[in-house]
Each structure stands twice: as structure tokens, then as C-alpha cells.
Amino acid sequence: MSAQSKPVAAPLIQLRGVHKHYGDYHALRGIDLEIRQGEFFSLLGPSGCGKTTLLRTIAGFETPSSGTLMIDGRDMAGVPANHRPTNMVFQSYAIFPHLSVAENVGFGLRRDPRPRDQKSRAVAEALEMVGLGGYGSRAAHALSGGQRQRVALARALILKPKVLLLDEPLSALDKKMREQMQVELIRLQRTVGITFILVTHDQEEALVMSDRIAVMFEGEIGQMADPERLYRRPNTKRVAEFIGKMNLLPGDVAIEGNQILVDTAGLGRGAIEAEQAPGGVMPGRTTVGIRPETLGLLFPGETTDRRLAEGVVDEVVYYGDMTYYDVRVAGVERPLTISMKNLIGRPVLEVGAATQVVWDERSLVVLSR
Amino acid sequence: MGIFDTSPRARAAALVAPPFAYALLLLAVPLISIVLISFWTQTGLTLSRVFTLDNYREIFSGPIYIWGNQNRWGVLPLSLFVSATVTLVTVLLAYPVAYFVSFHVAPQRKSLWLFLITIPFWTSYLIRVFLWKVILGYNGVVNTGLIELGLIQEPLDFLLYNLNSVIITLSHAYAVFAILPIYVALEKIDRSLLEAAQDLGENRFTTFVRVTLPLSVPGIVGSVLIVFIPTIGDYVTPELMLGAGGRLISNVIQTQFLQLNNWPLGAALSIITMLAVGVVSLVFILLNQRWLRGRG
């Protein structure tokens, strides 16, 4: 899923220099953000980074200390949550315990001018859409976690909001349920075409579901990009370490003619493209990142035309389909982590075995501080 | 050697025995005695233990106790009415206080607020009743205050020695008992439910009506029972606040036992009152259970 798969439209949500202070605590530090119509957008970051505050600001539960928020071309200053074209799926789901499933889903239809039977048909359709057809008369407290979440989704989507806000909606579910709901949410978002904004601390969840991701640290957006770009070309060490696993090596950048040369400790010199330094090309000492799956080990009998470096196996972690090796190479303090698919004929190496690390300069990424 | 070496069942029985004996002696025995005495007759200074329904017949035949006449209500319906009014006033006044403490007081200050609310309890109940007499009396604080301000010429005489004064005094006395259960019910409401209601288009008032109020019903029912049941048995306040001739059912029962020395009639009146209170409480409990059905 890349951003190109959907037509580019005018920004539906626009934030300009949004700050939020709680007393001395500076929760949001100048957020500039544009989210397009129909986008699946994720706010990703560690707990306390301000992602939930940002979501609640869009929903109208928090007032920014400064800056502007526009939704659909309208300034939202002074507009309370109940008058905003947004609906939210809460982390706790916030299902009303005194109402039935159907009453929960139809809660927001009170002011809807349609006659009663049309409203109950809309409720039945919304329940059908989230896979809970026929559950309408059940008591809300008798539902499982996954079902509660679906009720919360139906309750928000029935109002056809311009934006659906999801606050860590999957964090309370077990792993299997979570993966199933991820797929269902993507499908649902494509069907209804509503802009989704997801808050999550789970980088995998964000990568799987989003068209674009904003990674947040300490109230600021560290990087904003589509999942592939974010994973392959993180611009800072912080982003690189937060998303997936990344080997960080000291390196030297030099410019010779129109070539950018990187000398990576333990691996060697190689020429890179400018886009491999998303934080900008700065000659001198730097940090070079390389993902475990873009490195390899040369097994006996195999040949390669890629670059090689001598190493010794330091640690072996066997995952069944994959094996993770920690390999020491000369000139680097921390061993390199390398993931290998356990293909036919590939032995699992022993700790202490001498080996050769296969690498490629195309997978290097130069990180700024 | 001792009870702790015996079987768990025996140990449990031994642990329960003292409070059980206490409950038996101070609750069951008096209650059974009252039931028994209500079927006996007073003959001079002794009780005749021949089974009779005369006491109940007397209660149900005349206008005094139950049926009343054109000029005045029966004592029991009047007492139930007074208790119901006290309950209504108390709960209506307690709800905003509980709501305020639960929703608008900072979490670290809540226990201080609850503590402040209980301060009236530091004064004896009797003294609080007398204080209301001072406040509401003919030359009391309210009347002299209003006269000083020039708002009235003559003291108001509807303040003291009538049902108003009983209702005011009892409502004040039982306020705390009503505040606490409602406060607990409000505290249990997940705050994200209120945000969810707002998110779904409700303003603060409609959120209260559709979410907060229904979810606090168990607390309201608790408060109603806690206020209604004891107020009907309270005889100090009506004794002091009703003045001469005024009588509620608790005073009538007390008079039968202590002044007219007619224990059997007093016992029968107690039983009838208990049954009436029991029926009202049962209705509330059933309503609450119906309400709770289909909820967590």
C-alpha cells in the first residue's frame, strides 16, 4: 500500500504550528501537518510522545495553546467536540454499559431527522458492515473485546464522519485478533472512503495499515512519510531505531566529484545515492544504518558478486522460519545483527564459527542526529 | 489446643459465632418478641398471652391510624408521605453535591471534601434538631433576619411546629447518607463514556441525561433506601419539631409503649409500619434489579 494507490486530493485536515502546554509540560511543540481526504494516516511514537494529545486536539477534547486547526476548510477554534465532523474510537471503546448493542450503535442518531424504521435499518447495516449482524439486541456488557471494538467502529461510522479517529484501537486485543482486525480496518477504510487517523505505538501496525505515517518524539514530528520510505530511509537515528531493527555503525561521508562516498566501519567504502541520506549529505563523521535483512551470510558452496566482510558468529537466535545471527566484524564494537531465511540446504551456524558477511552499498542509509 | 486446630468448617463457625449471637440477641429476639406481643393483649400490668387479632382490628377499623377522614390523613400514610418528601428533597439536594465532588473537585482534594461533608456529624443529632428550632423559631434566626432586612413585618409562622420543619430538619440530618452512595456511583462512571457521548453529538446537558444520570441510578436507589427507611422510624425530630398535637407514626408507637403502656397495640403498629416500609423498599429494589439486568 503506497500513497500513490489513491488519488491525491486537497488537505482535509490542516494543522499549523500547534502547541499544547499543560502547566510546565510542553506536550505538543509546533505540529505542522496536512492530511488528505481518504487517507489512512498514522501517528506513531513511544508513550508520552504527544500522539494521543494530538488526536484529542483534532477531536476537540483538548484546546491547542497556540496554532490553528482546520478541518474541511473550517477553522476549528471554539468548535466543541459535538459539533466537529470527526468521530472517535476510544482506546477503552467507551461502550455504554446501560444500553444494548443497537442502542449503542444508534446513540448518535438522536437528532437524525429520518423516521425510526430507517434509523434502525441504518443500525442493522452498520452492524452488518463490522461483522456483527444480528447482535443488535444483545447487552453491551456481554461482548468480547473484539466485538466491543466493532461496536465502537459501527457507532462512529454510522454518522458518516469526515474523519474517523482511532486511539490505539487494537492494543487491548490479543495478537491473532489484532492481526485480523488490522486487515478488516484496511478493508473497511477502503469501502467507506473515510479519512482514518490512527494513533499507535506499534510500528508494525502502522506499517501494515497506513498510507502515511508521522513518527512523533517528545511532542514533535520526527519524520513523516509513507511506510516503505519510512522503513527504508529513516532520516534520524531515533526514527531508525524506533521502526524495525537497524544496525548502527560509525561512518565517514566524503564527496569526490559528483560521487558520495561512505566509509562504514567494519564493512568498507562504497558509493551511495543522495536519496540514501534523507537527512541531507554532510561530509564528515556520521552514523550509517543497515537493516538486518539487507545483510547476509555467505554459506559454504554459495557465491556472490556483492561486497564481503570477514566475521565471527557471536550469537544465534533461531525463530523457525528465520535465524538471527549476531556477527562480530573487525573495527566495530557492537556485533551486526543479520537475519537469514532458513532455506533448503542452509545450515544453522554455531556460535564461534568464522563466516563472511555479504553487504551492498545500496542498502546503506546515512542518518542525521 | 483450641479452635484453630479443628476443621475449617468448625473454625468458620467459631469465628462467626460472636457476631451471630449478637445479631440473634439484638435483632432476631426483639423482632420475634414484637411479632408475638402484637398478637397478645394488655391486661392491667401484665400481658395476656391468648392469641388475638384485636390489635390489628383496632388499627384497621378506626380512622386514626390508616384511613383518616376529610380533615386529616391517617398517621401511617402521613408518615409515609413525610418520609417520601424528605427522601425526595434529600436526594435532590444531595445529587448536585455528589456530582460536584465527583466531577469538579481535583482528585487529590476529594477525600478532603468528603471529610468536610461529614463535619455536621461531629455535633449530636439532638443538638442539630434544637439548632433548627433556633433557626426556624418565631423569634429565630430566619424571622429576625427577615424583619431586620425589612422584608417582612410579622414573623412567619409556617416555619416551625409543622411538617415543613420536620422535613427541613430530617433532610439536613440525612444529607450525608444520600451524598455518599450517589458519589460512589458517579465515581464508577468511566469518564471516556462522557467524551464518547460528546463525540457522538451530545452537549453537556444531554450527555448528563443520556449517560451520567442512567449510570448513577444504583446510587440513587441506595440513597433512597438509606434515607427512607430510618426517617420513618425517627421520633425525636417530629416530637420536637411538630409541637403540641402533631404526631407521626413513630411518636404514636412510642406513646403506646412508654406512656399508655399498651405494648400489644404498639407492637402491632410497629409490624404494620415495618410491612409498609418493606413493601416500598422492595419496589425500589426490584426496580433497581430490573435496571441492572443487562448491565455489567
XYZ file of C-alpha atoms in Angstrom:
665
model
C 0.000 0.000 0.000
C 1.696 3.155 -1.082
C 0.367 6.666 -1.194
C 0.239 6.532 -4.992
C -2.596 3.990 -4.964
C -5.097 6.691 -4.055
C -5.867 9.923 -5.875
C -4.173 12.943 -4.374
C -6.758 15.368 -3.014
C -6.836 18.683 -1.189
C -5.893 18.515 2.504
C -8.880 17.691 4.692
C -7.070 18.431 7.912
C -4.503 21.155 8.312
C -2.509 21.905 11.440
C -0.257 24.964 11.594
C 2.197 25.483 14.442
C 0.059 23.714 17.026
C 1.432 23.874 20.558
C -0.053 22.432 23.730
C 1.141 23.230 27.230
C -0.021 21.549 30.426
C 1.423 23.880 33.029
C 5.187 23.480 32.586
C 4.797 20.423 30.375
C 5.111 21.091 26.669
C 3.092 18.254 25.129
C 2.958 19.442 21.518
C 5.799 21.545 20.122
C 4.811 23.124 16.855
C 2.954 20.495 14.870
C 2.556 21.192 11.134
C 0.512 18.557 9.407
C -1.680 18.056 6.371
C -3.880 15.014 5.995
C -5.619 14.367 2.711
C -9.174 13.258 2.041
C -9.452 9.450 2.104
C -6.021 8.869 3.595
C -5.193 6.247 6.217
C -2.839 8.297 8.374
C -0.995 7.050 11.460
C 0.551 8.872 14.377
C 3.287 6.600 15.645
C 5.525 7.074 18.642
C 6.529 5.874 22.095
C 4.167 6.531 25.005
C 4.238 10.142 26.132
C 5.276 11.485 22.726
C 2.077 13.522 22.357
C 0.337 11.416 19.706
C -2.830 10.938 21.771
C -2.858 14.626 22.729
C -2.670 15.468 19.031
C -5.564 13.125 18.233
C -7.655 14.546 21.088
C -6.882 18.045 19.820
C -8.307 17.122 16.420
C -11.351 15.539 18.115
C -11.953 18.674 20.194
C -11.236 17.238 23.653
C -8.110 19.382 24.002
C -7.691 23.019 23.033
C -4.352 23.952 21.473
C -2.385 26.571 23.404
C -1.466 28.166 20.065
C -1.637 27.408 16.365
C -4.566 26.641 14.071
C -6.501 23.527 13.187
C -8.643 23.440 10.053
C -10.934 20.576 9.130
C -12.521 20.659 5.683
C -11.573 24.301 5.299
C -13.165 25.380 8.574
C -11.203 26.787 11.491
C -11.978 24.575 14.500
C -11.113 27.180 17.153
C -14.023 27.308 19.587
C -15.885 24.417 17.934
C -16.706 21.803 20.616
C -16.289 18.070 20.021
C -20.019 17.540 19.457
C -20.011 19.961 16.526
C -16.942 18.613 14.728
C -17.129 16.370 11.657
C -14.983 13.801 13.484
C -15.818 10.652 15.380
C -13.574 8.654 17.629
C -12.955 5.051 18.557
C -11.655 5.196 22.118
C -8.876 3.049 23.472
C -11.276 1.627 26.079
C -14.000 1.561 23.353
C -16.295 3.506 25.740
C -19.291 1.266 25.064
C -22.304 2.485 27.072
C -22.938 -0.314 29.580
C -26.588 0.573 30.165
C -27.566 0.234 26.506
C -27.927 -2.661 24.094
C -25.617 -3.112 21.125
C -28.155 -1.498 18.768
C -28.755 1.402 21.162
C -25.000 1.934 21.363
C -24.615 1.981 17.592
C -27.627 4.285 17.157
C -26.591 6.620 20.002
C -25.507 9.440 17.697
C -28.651 9.264 15.517
C -30.905 11.018 18.047
C -31.022 14.261 16.081
C -31.176 12.448 12.739
C -34.468 13.515 11.098
C -35.086 10.121 9.450
C -38.044 8.054 10.700
C -37.445 5.380 13.305
C -37.572 2.361 10.994
C -34.992 3.888 8.655
C -32.715 4.563 11.585
C -32.958 1.008 12.837
C -32.208 -0.197 9.319
C -29.106 2.018 9.311
C -28.077 0.489 12.651
C -28.555 -3.036 11.287
C -26.489 -2.145 8.197
C -23.706 -0.647 10.322
C -23.602 -3.822 12.444
C -23.564 -5.918 9.274
C -20.640 -3.874 7.966
C -18.484 -4.646 11.018
C -19.497 -8.302 11.022
C -21.941 -8.149 13.935
C -25.193 -8.693 12.032
C -27.917 -9.934 14.384
C -26.156 -8.783 17.568
C -28.336 -5.686 17.964
C -30.468 -6.836 20.879
C -27.537 -8.135 22.934
C -26.458 -6.420 26.115
C -23.270 -4.447 25.586
C -21.518 -5.951 28.599
C -21.842 -9.490 27.195
C -19.473 -8.739 24.309
C -15.856 -9.819 23.926
C -13.052 -7.294 23.398
C -13.074 -7.720 19.630
C -16.846 -7.340 19.475
C -16.753 -4.196 21.609
C -14.283 -2.725 19.214
C -16.564 -3.492 16.280
C -19.492 -1.854 18.078
C -17.337 1.223 18.700
C -16.438 1.291 14.998
C -20.049 0.895 13.858
C -21.173 3.583 16.324
C -18.685 6.057 14.856
C -19.039 5.124 11.166
C -22.858 5.225 11.163
C -22.583 9.019 11.480
C -20.517 9.169 8.274
C -17.857 11.460 9.746
C -15.328 13.230 7.553
C -12.594 11.846 9.775
C -12.504 8.746 11.942
C -10.063 8.994 14.832
C -8.747 5.750 16.302
C -6.907 5.874 19.639
C -4.822 2.692 19.944
C -7.869 0.650 18.953
C -6.069 -2.682 18.751
C -3.880 -2.522 21.840
C -6.373 -4.357 24.057
C -6.733 -7.332 21.712
C -4.668 -10.500 21.600
C -2.165 -10.981 18.773
C -4.346 -13.079 16.493
C -7.377 -10.821 16.901
C -5.178 -7.789 16.337
C -3.872 -9.078 13.017
C -7.395 -9.945 11.886
C -8.710 -6.506 12.860
C -5.817 -4.805 11.029
C -6.889 -6.404 7.778
C -10.566 -5.630 8.467
C -9.826 -1.988 9.250
C -7.930 -1.579 5.974
C -10.810 -3.185 4.058
C -13.367 -1.042 5.898
C -11.445 2.149 5.223
C -11.295 1.365 1.506
C -15.017 0.603 1.404
C -16.266 3.697 3.220
C -13.583 6.037 1.867
C -13.459 7.997 5.136
C -10.177 9.530 6.290
C -8.763 7.462 9.168
C -6.280 8.803 11.695
C -4.768 6.047 13.804
C -2.730 6.513 16.960
C -0.430 3.614 17.765
C 2.819 2.772 19.477
C 3.124 -0.426 17.420
C 5.381 0.234 14.432
C 4.318 -2.957 12.674
C 0.657 -1.966 12.943
C 1.431 1.454 11.483
C 3.480 -0.027 8.617
C 0.792 -2.569 7.727
C -2.188 -0.222 7.772
C -1.153 3.286 6.815
C -0.826 5.296 3.641
C 1.349 7.736 5.553
C 2.915 7.756 8.982
C 4.076 10.611 11.203
C 6.635 9.419 13.748
C 6.483 11.554 16.894
C 9.023 12.075 19.661
C 8.605 14.436 22.629
C 5.833 16.485 21.081
C 7.423 16.850 17.670
C 7.071 15.042 14.365
C 10.397 13.313 13.682
C 9.584 12.128 10.178
C 6.500 11.916 8.009
C 6.465 9.548 5.045
C 4.805 6.511 3.510
C 5.601 3.194 5.235
C 8.163 1.981 2.695
C 10.126 5.196 2.687
C 9.958 5.415 6.479
C 11.318 1.897 6.854
C 13.972 2.068 4.155
C 15.052 5.673 4.560
C 14.607 6.858 8.136
C 16.149 10.311 8.485
C 17.448 10.094 12.054
C 18.897 7.503 14.429
C 15.819 7.876 16.615
C 13.385 7.046 13.817
C 15.634 4.233 12.575
C 15.779 2.611 15.999
C 12.048 3.040 16.667
C 10.929 1.397 13.429
C 12.120 -2.169 12.987
C 15.648 -3.305 13.768
C 18.589 -1.318 12.471
C 22.337 -1.883 12.743
C 24.020 1.429 13.503
C 27.653 1.784 12.505
C 30.043 4.725 12.652
C 30.926 6.028 9.214
C 32.602 8.805 7.243
C 30.990 10.693 4.391
C 33.153 12.250 1.675
C 32.210 13.931 -1.608
C 34.503 13.243 -4.548
C 33.412 14.825 -7.776
C 29.730 14.020 -8.118
C 30.052 10.836 -6.030
C 29.058 10.471 -2.388
C 31.412 8.003 -0.721
C 30.692 6.405 2.631
C 33.340 4.581 4.606
C 31.427 2.320 7.002
C 33.305 0.845 9.961
C 33.657 -2.945 9.632
C 32.255 -3.053 6.091
C 34.292 -0.716 3.909
C 33.938 2.085 1.362
C 31.049 2.402 -1.042
C 29.330 4.986 -3.214
C 25.717 5.908 -2.338
C 22.924 7.887 -3.935
C 21.800 11.200 -2.449
C 18.409 9.729 -1.501
C 20.259 7.319 0.844
C 20.946 10.300 3.073
C 17.370 11.530 3.735
C 18.593 13.889 6.421
C 20.920 15.586 3.938
C 24.522 14.923 2.825
C 27.044 16.294 5.315
C 30.705 15.388 4.803
C 32.426 14.083 7.934
C 31.707 11.610 10.706
C 28.189 10.207 10.774
C 26.075 7.170 11.666
C 25.275 4.621 8.981
C 22.287 2.328 9.274
C 21.750 -1.034 7.642
C 18.782 -3.360 8.145
C 19.410 -6.984 9.282
C 17.570 -8.454 6.271
C 19.692 -6.499 3.780
C 22.817 -8.128 5.176
C 23.594 -11.795 4.546
C 25.998 -14.584 5.393
C 27.882 -16.488 2.714
C 27.282 -20.195 3.348
C 29.710 -22.849 2.098
C 29.150 -23.568 -1.582
C 27.422 -20.240 -2.238
C 28.920 -17.443 -4.296
C 28.068 -13.763 -4.562
C 29.095 -10.706 -6.574
C 28.248 -8.441 -3.620
C 30.707 -6.992 -1.117
C 32.096 -9.223 1.643
C 33.454 -8.705 5.162
C 35.064 -11.277 7.475
C 33.206 -12.026 10.729
C 32.701 -14.432 13.642
C 29.268 -15.633 14.844
C 28.637 -14.222 18.326
C 25.024 -15.243 18.977
C 22.393 -17.364 17.236
C 18.630 -16.919 17.741
C 16.529 -19.486 15.905
C 12.942 -18.467 15.008
C 11.928 -21.406 12.819
C 11.448 -19.602 9.516
C 14.316 -17.236 10.271
C 17.588 -17.292 12.137
C 19.020 -14.106 13.641
C 22.804 -14.014 13.898
C 24.919 -11.541 15.803
C 28.211 -11.390 13.913
C 31.363 -9.610 15.065
C 33.318 -7.832 12.364
C 36.684 -6.152 12.805
C 36.588 -2.476 13.735
C 33.030 -2.365 15.173
C 32.222 -2.516 18.860
C 28.685 -3.929 18.611
C 28.101 -7.081 16.573
C 25.965 -6.798 13.440
C 22.520 -8.356 13.532
C 21.793 -10.344 10.392
C 18.553 -12.166 9.639
C 18.629 -15.162 7.315
C 15.746 -17.144 5.878
C 16.178 -20.824 6.673
C 16.164 -22.011 3.050
C 16.837 -25.611 1.948
C 20.474 -26.623 2.350
C 21.299 -23.724 4.634
C 22.737 -24.941 7.955
C 22.282 -23.038 11.207
C 25.723 -21.826 12.156
C 27.299 -22.424 15.563
C 28.457 -19.686 17.901
C 32.120 -19.013 17.240
C 32.038 -20.089 13.577
C 34.008 -17.963 11.126
C 31.820 -16.535 8.352
C 31.600 -13.899 5.658
C 29.099 -11.051 5.800
C 27.515 -10.096 2.473
C 26.541 -6.420 2.113
C 25.565 -3.927 -0.509
C 26.070 -0.175 -0.516
C 22.565 0.314 -1.916
C 21.058 -0.690 1.431
C 23.064 1.788 3.488
C 21.301 4.799 4.908
C 23.148 7.803 6.302
C 21.409 9.113 9.414
C 21.496 12.590 10.837
C 21.430 13.189 14.574
C -5.116 -26.722 71.548
C -8.088 -24.596 70.658
C -10.453 -23.782 67.851
C -7.602 -23.260 65.410
C -6.695 -26.951 65.487
C -10.158 -28.065 64.359
C -11.635 -28.387 60.871
C -12.061 -25.287 58.651
C -15.826 -25.561 58.993
C -15.655 -25.553 62.783
C -13.178 -22.700 62.686
C -15.505 -20.686 60.465
C -18.411 -21.401 62.798
C -16.336 -20.318 65.784
C -15.374 -17.077 64.070
C -18.938 -16.313 63.051
C -20.435 -17.250 66.440
C -19.905 -13.960 68.350
C -21.431 -11.647 65.722
C -24.129 -14.241 65.099
C -25.045 -14.340 68.783
C -25.017 -10.551 68.806
C -27.364 -10.362 65.823
C -29.603 -13.037 67.329
C -29.894 -11.314 70.696
C -30.238 -7.750 69.491
C -32.130 -8.193 66.250
C -33.935 -11.509 65.994
C -35.114 -11.815 69.610
C -36.620 -8.299 69.814
C -38.206 -8.710 66.405
C -39.784 -12.051 67.281
C -40.950 -10.640 70.625
C -42.623 -7.727 68.859
C -44.396 -10.099 66.472
C -45.560 -12.254 69.409
C -46.661 -9.347 71.604
C -48.677 -7.883 68.728
C -50.979 -10.883 68.999
C -51.420 -10.580 72.784
C -53.480 -8.203 74.961
C -52.530 -5.847 77.742
C -54.451 -6.636 80.938
C -53.535 -4.087 83.536
C -49.840 -4.511 84.283
C -49.475 -7.941 82.700
C -49.794 -9.365 79.211
C -52.468 -11.907 78.392
C -50.891 -14.491 76.148
C -54.078 -15.550 74.430
C -53.780 -15.219 70.634
C -55.917 -12.364 69.342
C -56.181 -10.168 66.229
C -57.825 -7.354 68.217
C -54.827 -5.029 67.962
C -54.792 -5.277 64.177
C -58.572 -4.924 64.092
C -58.280 -1.708 66.079
C -55.662 -0.302 63.718
C -57.651 -1.061 60.578
C -61.128 -0.175 61.864
C -60.758 3.418 63.060
C -59.752 6.468 61.001
C -56.777 7.403 63.190
C -54.015 5.093 62.057
C -54.609 4.340 58.412
C -57.736 5.592 56.756
C -58.038 9.150 58.050
C -61.086 11.365 57.412
C -61.886 14.517 55.456
C -59.912 16.701 57.875
C -56.781 14.731 58.398
C -54.803 11.848 56.971
C -54.219 8.619 58.838
C -50.987 8.720 60.802
C -49.270 5.991 58.793
C -49.955 7.438 55.294
C -48.974 10.878 56.590
C -45.713 9.471 57.953
C -45.004 7.676 54.694
C -45.712 10.923 52.846
C -43.350 12.875 55.111
C -40.604 10.267 54.699
C -41.093 10.207 50.936
C -40.875 14.015 50.787
C -37.780 14.014 52.991
C -36.245 11.371 50.722
C -37.070 13.332 47.593
C -35.720 16.608 48.989
C -32.598 14.938 50.379
C -31.725 13.081 47.175
C -32.435 16.148 45.013
C -30.131 18.232 47.192
C -27.504 15.504 47.590
C -27.123 14.773 43.877
C -25.570 18.119 42.904
C -23.183 17.924 45.856
C -22.094 14.388 44.939
C -21.836 15.421 41.282
C -19.718 18.429 42.126
C -17.292 16.451 44.291
C -17.025 13.628 41.774
C -16.678 15.683 38.590
C -15.351 19.094 39.555
C -13.050 18.549 42.524
C -9.413 17.680 41.792
C -8.722 14.013 42.635
C -6.284 14.844 45.418
C -8.876 17.083 47.106
C -11.798 14.640 47.012
C -11.178 12.999 50.366
C -10.900 16.435 51.970
C -14.298 17.355 50.528
C -15.883 14.138 51.766
C -14.390 14.819 55.172
C -15.859 18.342 55.190
C -19.261 16.960 54.236
C -19.260 14.739 57.326
C -18.485 17.618 59.706
C -22.136 18.133 60.777
C -21.896 14.628 62.252
C -19.451 15.902 64.819
C -22.427 17.501 66.561
C -25.026 15.401 68.318
C -28.189 14.720 66.364
C -30.322 16.133 69.174
C -28.358 19.374 69.226
C -28.726 19.714 65.468
C -32.502 19.372 65.834
C -32.515 22.068 68.529
C -30.383 24.273 66.292
C -33.045 24.091 63.615
C -35.563 25.220 66.234
C -33.360 28.229 66.905
C -33.096 28.937 63.207
C -36.765 28.433 62.291
C -38.461 29.601 65.524
C -40.907 32.519 65.965
C -38.039 34.684 67.186
C -35.487 32.600 65.311
C -32.642 33.491 63.011
C -34.694 33.441 59.815
C -37.562 35.558 61.128
C -35.452 38.183 62.923
C -33.156 38.338 59.930
C -36.007 38.945 57.513
C -37.565 41.551 59.846
C -34.229 43.341 60.245
C -33.921 43.464 56.467
C -37.416 44.905 56.282
C -38.663 42.125 54.041
C -41.463 41.084 56.420
C -43.344 42.900 59.205
C -44.571 39.945 61.251
C -42.632 36.715 61.969
C -43.506 33.877 59.589
C -45.350 31.163 61.486
C -45.217 28.387 58.898
C -41.547 27.691 59.597
C -41.717 25.826 62.886
C -44.116 23.362 64.511
C -45.468 21.836 61.343
C -44.438 19.255 58.733
C -42.199 21.771 56.910
C -39.874 21.964 59.872
C -39.780 18.168 60.184
C -38.917 17.836 56.505
C -36.212 20.537 56.662
C -34.591 19.045 59.765
C -34.632 15.441 58.550
C -33.381 16.376 55.072
C -30.412 18.105 56.614
C -29.741 15.261 59.040
C -29.709 12.579 56.348
C -27.937 14.534 53.598
C -24.603 12.767 54.067
C -26.215 9.339 53.834
C -27.620 10.356 50.455
C -24.466 12.040 49.164
C -22.124 9.103 49.677
C -23.910 6.363 47.643
C -24.524 8.779 44.764
C -20.899 9.902 44.920
C -19.689 6.300 44.733
C -21.950 5.573 41.743
C -20.704 8.699 39.941
C -17.081 7.830 40.682
C -17.549 4.466 38.999
C -18.597 6.033 35.686
C -15.843 5.673 33.096
C -15.057 9.249 32.035
C -14.414 8.189 28.456
C -18.156 7.409 28.212
C -18.860 11.111 28.663
C -16.353 12.013 25.967
C -17.866 9.350 23.712
C -21.337 10.878 24.145
C -19.951 14.302 23.323
C -18.107 12.880 20.345
C -21.411 11.422 19.133
C -23.046 14.844 19.144
C -24.432 15.383 22.642
C -23.823 18.573 24.597
C -23.092 18.595 28.324
C -26.724 18.589 29.369
C -27.871 15.807 27.030
C -24.771 13.804 27.953
C -25.880 14.054 31.567
C -29.421 12.937 30.742
C -28.409 10.072 28.440
C -25.274 8.764 30.174
C -24.458 10.133 33.615
C -27.937 10.023 35.119
C -28.835 6.481 33.978
C -25.473 5.167 35.145
C -25.930 6.724 38.587
C -29.335 5.101 39.179
C -27.912 2.400 41.505
C -26.515 5.157 43.729
C -29.843 6.993 43.715
C -31.700 3.821 44.704
C -29.197 3.234 47.515
C -29.689 6.788 48.768
C -33.481 6.494 48.633
C -33.456 3.353 50.759
C -30.880 4.675 53.217
C -32.889 7.859 53.792
C -36.434 6.497 53.563
C -36.136 3.572 55.958
C -34.675 5.326 59.011
C -36.659 8.569 58.622
C -39.957 6.784 59.114
C -38.698 5.475 62.445
C -37.244 8.775 63.603
C -39.364 10.039 66.526
C -37.066 12.676 68.003
C -37.445 15.189 65.177
C -41.273 15.031 64.900
C -41.523 15.106 68.696
C -39.526 18.320 68.885
C -40.499 19.993 65.619
C -44.217 19.232 65.369
C -45.248 20.861 68.621
C -48.399 20.038 70.551
C -50.864 17.674 68.896
C -48.608 16.767 65.987
C -47.935 13.072 65.744
C -46.230 10.833 63.243
C -46.350 7.047 63.402
C -43.075 6.813 65.321
C -44.464 9.079 68.063
C -47.685 7.084 68.224
C -45.742 3.842 68.680
C -43.541 5.416 71.313
C -46.624 6.682 73.171
C -48.247 3.242 73.134
C -45.147 1.609 74.590
C -43.916 4.191 77.058
C -46.918 6.319 78.092
C -50.120 4.351 77.564
C -48.433 1.086 78.496
C -50.204 -0.710 75.659
C -47.355 -2.834 74.307
C -49.519 -5.097 72.136
C -51.045 -2.181 70.180
C -47.620 -0.539 69.882
C -46.173 -3.825 68.631
C -48.952 -4.263 66.061
C -48.425 -0.676 64.822
C -44.693 -1.408 64.513
C -45.375 -4.506 62.460
C -47.750 -2.650 60.102
C -45.210 0.170 59.674
C -42.410 -2.299 59.041
C -44.511 -4.038 56.398
C -45.318 -0.729 54.693
C -41.634 0.260 54.636
C -40.746 -3.232 53.480
C -43.140 -3.028 50.529
C -41.809 0.378 49.438
C -38.196 -0.812 49.740
C -38.968 -3.976 47.833
C -40.455 -1.987 44.973
C -37.276 0.068 44.777
C -35.014 -2.952 44.972
C -36.951 -4.687 42.199
C -36.830 -1.550 40.065
C -33.089 -1.388 40.580
C -32.628 -5.053 39.704
C -34.632 -4.632 36.548
C -32.483 -1.660 35.766
C -29.285 -3.577 36.452
C -30.336 -6.514 34.291
C -28.425 -6.339 31.062
C -25.615 -4.328 32.596
C -22.190 -5.233 33.887
